[in-house]
RNA sequence: GCGGGCGUGGCGGAACCGGUAGACGCAACGGACUUAAAAUCCGUUGAGGGCAACCUCGUGCGGGUUCAAGUCCCGCCGCCCGCACCA
């Protein structure tokens, strides 16, 4: 028998699939649709094993759903704009476009080797004009719908490269490439108003619209959106407080003395007190709080260094300015924030407590207040907030508990080193006394509102999405800046705004080449025809990936989407990708779909009905004595010791980590394909670990997968033509046939369920078991395999089955001879995992057509039920034997069988049986003492 | 710090809703084939004891609930992930 040779067989079948257009999506709307999609790759140059795992999973689902009769859409494309192309241009002098398209060519070739059931006719790259022109159109629509805003915001600015950096690109305050100290710079930026959709983005996480998403991703999005409910409260500034400006505020009790601001209580609506000390125009400060119930515990007010009030003081007060500058120097890294001490700068200003006449609250600029959240100002309640407590202890401010924990005594309860954050009863709080925290929050808000001092408010952590990038290699933002008319949208008839040609050398100069192209940049204003300039920013590449899945489903040359097609295919039924996209990409796409719905492009509410986040591919790391990383292919590992392949020197084996170029623990899929074939890779990468967990790539493991491929071929090959032969129906089935049929239908049921539930590792384990069952049966089955193992399989020495099922008659080997049926099922069960091997086997067996078009095997329920059960019997919870009973046996019969079992008898001798627990179909437990 | 998750053989991992712990794979060991090796095939493999039938122990640690706990509850320990001064 010829050994299975994937090098010849695999390309042959890929050619057949191409020739027969096997995976072109049909327009057949009669069948239920199924859209399976893996996150599309960035064309970095090579396919890595992480891609292989991702696409292999999607491919299993796609092939499985096809076999089950779904109209499947399984497309592929390229997330092709982005920074690496410009870096490559800088380093190698090749144009970003050339570099990108060359990479796409190379990666497409590699991907095709994996044997994916993809409709390549729908392929596109986001840098194709045919794609990004419609993105420009969508942007204009969003603009018109009020979802676009242009405003100033702070960015990380690299003064050497003259570009904006993402937070991830700032390392220790320096630009990752230039090494220059990053500046905070205020720039006019384009924003998409994702916060307009915050409520709905949040609501959908919990109302069942995303029930097919993993809990952890939903949780991460919920935290990211970060909704909190509370109140905005206005604190008026008190007059005449500057005398004590720089001394810590005394304890409130000590402040009883004739209060200068007692008389300044508002006399009615509209009466304001104007502090002499506050900068012009500041009469009060609005704070945001989630705990209005603790207002009676307030002992200070603090504002962010960026707060207009602080900035106002800084203009005239050098010390204030110095303090603010100091705060801004503190890094934004987590470590810096952890270590940063709470610091405040006392402004010459007091605020009035809205509820307590005469309580003066000192006002500080504090380094721990963020301008970007709430109003950028807080009231401090040290007794019930950790940060406020730190601050109060440092500056000697009052700590007034107002929530009494259950079971504590009001007279003795005191705050120590920890604030009290839990539930309890309000006290020290006048009209709130005796209320629970929740009731007090409501009561306080009502009071504030009735006083006109504030209002209930909801806050989100989510910020609007800044989409401007000062980059060449991205989708141009279709806007024009006119001196007279301001910012004007590009008229739709002028789309697309095509990226202009630039020489590759342009990328050696820092900054955006588009800024240096007056011939492209200067245009007449679409409104006044006067002088105007194009926007030179391009879109964040996350915009490109926010709607590509819709374009796959419904591309048209003359519009972004065909609505009917989009509504048919969307949402994506199964989306698969890395958990690293749990927030940004998945949130942006959810927002984009909402915007597209608002602007009439489609009707769905959510882009991805089911989401699966797969684990990474890891590998051991290797270093030589000098600490240099070594590629796995340059290392020989034997008996746990590693040596260099070339010199034989010892190599240190490091921890198992995610494959990365920097640590060189990468294995090239290309090489493995040529060594073992695509099927073996696909099999191995899905076999060892559950899909959501990391999988360690090992050569031995892949070799094991290769052995399986060969073993399946050796099992199938001798049964050549088995699906075409007529069977002798007159012969009674052997017991082995019955057993094999049970194994077959058990395997069908189990594998089906496991694939359905994304448990590929278990499905594969079941296939191994099934294969073993076939190989054992093959030796004695009525249709015996030539060349199969000559030994008498041991499992067949079992006692005959008490009640064998009668053989069924009818089509395709079913019921007559167990082996052809088993082989037919086996080949179809492996087809999603090892599609090339399955085709070869299918053809050999004489199956009709291509196996990728064959229907999924159906399990016969009658064969899944057993007539005889083997029940373990426990005595006092310990297993002492097992009994064989008919499935229909009554409890009493089971009990007596259990009691007479030899091992059981031995263990209950001399004891009294107190109770017998019979769990039908499971176990018997005899309680004796 | 806050939120979430996870701890099972030498390794990756199975174990449905509380019901025979360790499926399946890898590695290791023994055997067959071979001049030999590779490949392949057969077998063994949680720990300890026993010639054996079998017995004892065993799912991070300590308690608890239950006829029965890897699974449920309480308290620890360890690891991983996400967020991070969000008022």
PDB file of N, CA and C in Angstrom, chain A residues 233-261:
ATOM      1  N   UNK A 233     -23.486  68.639  41.545  1.00  0.00           N
ATOM      2  CA  UNK A 233     -23.875  69.570  42.592  1.00  0.00           C
ATOM      3  C   UNK A 233     -23.035  70.843  42.452  1.00  0.00           C
ATOM      4  N   UNK A 234     -23.710  71.960  42.538  1.00  0.00           N
ATOM      5  CA  UNK A 234     -22.985  73.225  42.439  1.00  0.00           C
ATOM      6  C   UNK A 234     -22.667  73.758  43.827  1.00  0.00           C
ATOM      7  N   UNK A 235     -21.387  74.041  44.027  1.00  0.00           N
ATOM      8  CA  UNK A 235     -20.942  74.649  45.289  1.00  0.00           C
ATOM      9  C   UNK A 235     -20.595  76.104  45.000  1.00  0.00           C
ATOM     10  N   UNK A 236     -21.256  77.005  45.723  1.00  0.00           N
ATOM     11  CA  UNK A 236     -20.932  78.433  45.559  1.00  0.00           C
ATOM     12  C   UNK A 236     -19.689  78.772  46.333  1.00  0.00           C
ATOM     13  N   UNK A 237     -18.952  79.699  45.816  1.00  0.00           N
ATOM     14  CA  UNK A 237     -17.786  80.156  46.550  1.00  0.00           C
ATOM     15  C   UNK A 237     -18.218  81.184  47.580  1.00  0.00           C
ATOM     16  N   UNK A 238     -17.604  81.085  48.718  1.00  0.00           N
ATOM     17  CA  UNK A 238     -17.897  82.032  49.788  1.00  0.00           C
ATOM     18  C   UNK A 238     -16.957  83.219  49.671  1.00  0.00           C
ATOM     19  N   UNK A 239     -17.445  84.339  50.119  1.00  0.00           N
ATOM     20  CA  UNK A 239     -16.636  85.548  50.039  1.00  0.00           C
ATOM     21  C   UNK A 239     -15.764  85.664  51.279  1.00  0.00           C
ATOM     22  N   UNK A 240     -14.692  86.424  51.171  1.00  0.00           N
ATOM     23  CA  UNK A 240     -13.906  86.822  52.331  1.00  0.00           C
ATOM     24  C   UNK A 240     -13.143  85.717  52.992  1.00  0.00           C
ATOM     25  N   UNK A 241     -12.733  84.740  52.251  1.00  0.00           N
ATOM     26  CA  UNK A 241     -12.040  83.617  52.866  1.00  0.00           C
ATOM     27  C   UNK A 241     -10.563  83.604  52.551  1.00  0.00           C
ATOM     28  N   UNK A 242     -10.082  84.556  51.844  1.00  0.00           N
ATOM     29  CA  UNK A 242      -8.716  84.492  51.376  1.00  0.00           C
ATOM     30  C   UNK A 242      -7.701  84.652  52.498  1.00  0.00           C
ATOM     31  N   UNK A 243      -8.119  85.170  53.614  1.00  0.00           N
ATOM     32  CA  UNK A 243      -7.175  85.417  54.699  1.00  0.00           C
ATOM     33  C   UNK A 243      -6.522  84.121  55.159  1.00  0.00           C
ATOM     34  N   UNK A 244      -7.310  83.051  55.157  1.00  0.00           N
ATOM     35  CA  UNK A 244      -6.752  81.780  55.637  1.00  0.00           C
ATOM     36  C   UNK A 244      -6.304  80.915  54.472  1.00  0.00           C
ATOM     37  N   UNK A 245      -6.090  81.575  53.396  1.00  0.00           N
ATOM     38  CA  UNK A 245      -5.907  80.854  52.153  1.00  0.00           C
ATOM     39  C   UNK A 245      -4.945  79.678  52.211  1.00  0.00           C
ATOM     40  N   UNK A 246      -3.785  79.868  52.767  1.00  0.00           N
ATOM     41  CA  UNK A 246      -2.796  78.800  52.643  1.00  0.00           C
ATOM     42  C   UNK A 246      -2.654  77.920  53.870  1.00  0.00           C
ATOM     43  N   UNK A 247      -3.466  78.162  54.867  1.00  0.00           N
ATOM     44  CA  UNK A 247      -3.400  77.261  56.019  1.00  0.00           C
ATOM     45  C   UNK A 247      -4.460  76.197  55.833  1.00  0.00           C
ATOM     46  N   UNK A 248      -4.169  75.007  56.319  1.00  0.00           N
ATOM     47  CA  UNK A 248      -5.170  73.947  56.194  1.00  0.00           C
ATOM     48  C   UNK A 248      -6.458  74.382  56.871  1.00  0.00           C
ATOM     49  N   UNK A 249      -7.515  73.949  56.307  1.00  0.00           N
ATOM     50  CA  UNK A 249      -8.798  74.314  56.874  1.00  0.00           C
ATOM     51  C   UNK A 249      -8.935  73.730  58.271  1.00  0.00           C
ATOM     52  N   UNK A 250      -9.355  74.527  59.196  1.00  0.00           N
ATOM     53  CA  UNK A 250      -9.524  73.997  60.548  1.00  0.00           C
ATOM     54  C   UNK A 250     -10.702  73.045  60.611  1.00  0.00           C
ATOM     55  N   UNK A 251     -10.716  72.281  61.666  1.00  0.00           N
ATOM     56  CA  UNK A 251     -11.813  71.374  61.913  1.00  0.00           C
ATOM     57  C   UNK A 251     -13.122  72.149  61.910  1.00  0.00           C
ATOM     58  N   UNK A 252     -14.152  71.608  61.309  1.00  0.00           N
ATOM     59  CA  UNK A 252     -15.399  72.360  61.211  1.00  0.00           C
ATOM     60  C   UNK A 252     -15.895  72.859  62.559  1.00  0.00           C
ATOM     61  N   UNK A 253     -15.721  72.045  63.597  1.00  0.00           N
ATOM     62  CA  UNK A 253     -16.208  72.451  64.917  1.00  0.00           C
ATOM     63  C   UNK A 253     -15.570  73.762  65.349  1.00  0.00           C
ATOM     64  N   UNK A 254     -14.306  73.904  64.993  1.00  0.00           N
ATOM     65  CA  UNK A 254     -13.591  75.109  65.411  1.00  0.00           C
ATOM     66  C   UNK A 254     -14.036  76.326  64.609  1.00  0.00           C
ATOM     67  N   UNK A 255     -14.810  76.042  63.597  1.00  0.00           N
ATOM     68  CA  UNK A 255     -15.161  77.130  62.705  1.00  0.00           C
ATOM     69  C   UNK A 255     -16.513  77.745  63.008  1.00  0.00           C
ATOM     70  N   UNK A 256     -17.004  77.383  64.192  1.00  0.00           N
ATOM     71  CA  UNK A 256     -18.367  77.812  64.519  1.00  0.00           C
ATOM     72  C   UNK A 256     -18.499  79.324  64.566  1.00  0.00           C
ATOM     73  N   UNK A 257     -17.480  79.919  64.984  1.00  0.00           N
ATOM     74  CA  UNK A 257     -17.433  81.375  65.163  1.00  0.00           C
ATOM     75  C   UNK A 257     -18.244  82.101  64.104  1.00  0.00           C
ATOM     76  N   UNK A 258     -18.599  83.309  64.370  1.00  0.00           N
ATOM     77  CA  UNK A 258     -19.433  84.071  63.451  1.00  0.00           C
ATOM     78  C   UNK A 258     -18.999  83.844  62.029  1.00  0.00           C
ATOM     79  N   UNK A 259     -19.807  83.212  61.321  1.00  0.00           N
ATOM     80  CA  UNK A 259     -19.386  82.835  59.984  1.00  0.00           C
ATOM     81  C   UNK A 259     -19.632  83.977  59.020  1.00  0.00           C
ATOM     82  N   UNK A 260     -18.588  84.351  58.295  1.00  0.00           N
ATOM     83  CA  UNK A 260     -18.754  85.491  57.397  1.00  0.00           C
ATOM     84  C   UNK A 260     -19.740  85.188  56.267  1.00  0.00           C
ATOM     85  N   UNK A 261     -19.935  83.914  55.990  1.00  0.00           N
ATOM     86  CA  UNK A 261     -20.803  83.687  54.834  1.00  0.00           C
ATOM     87  C   UNK A 261     -22.211  83.274  55.218  1.00  0.00           C
TER      88      UNK A 261
END
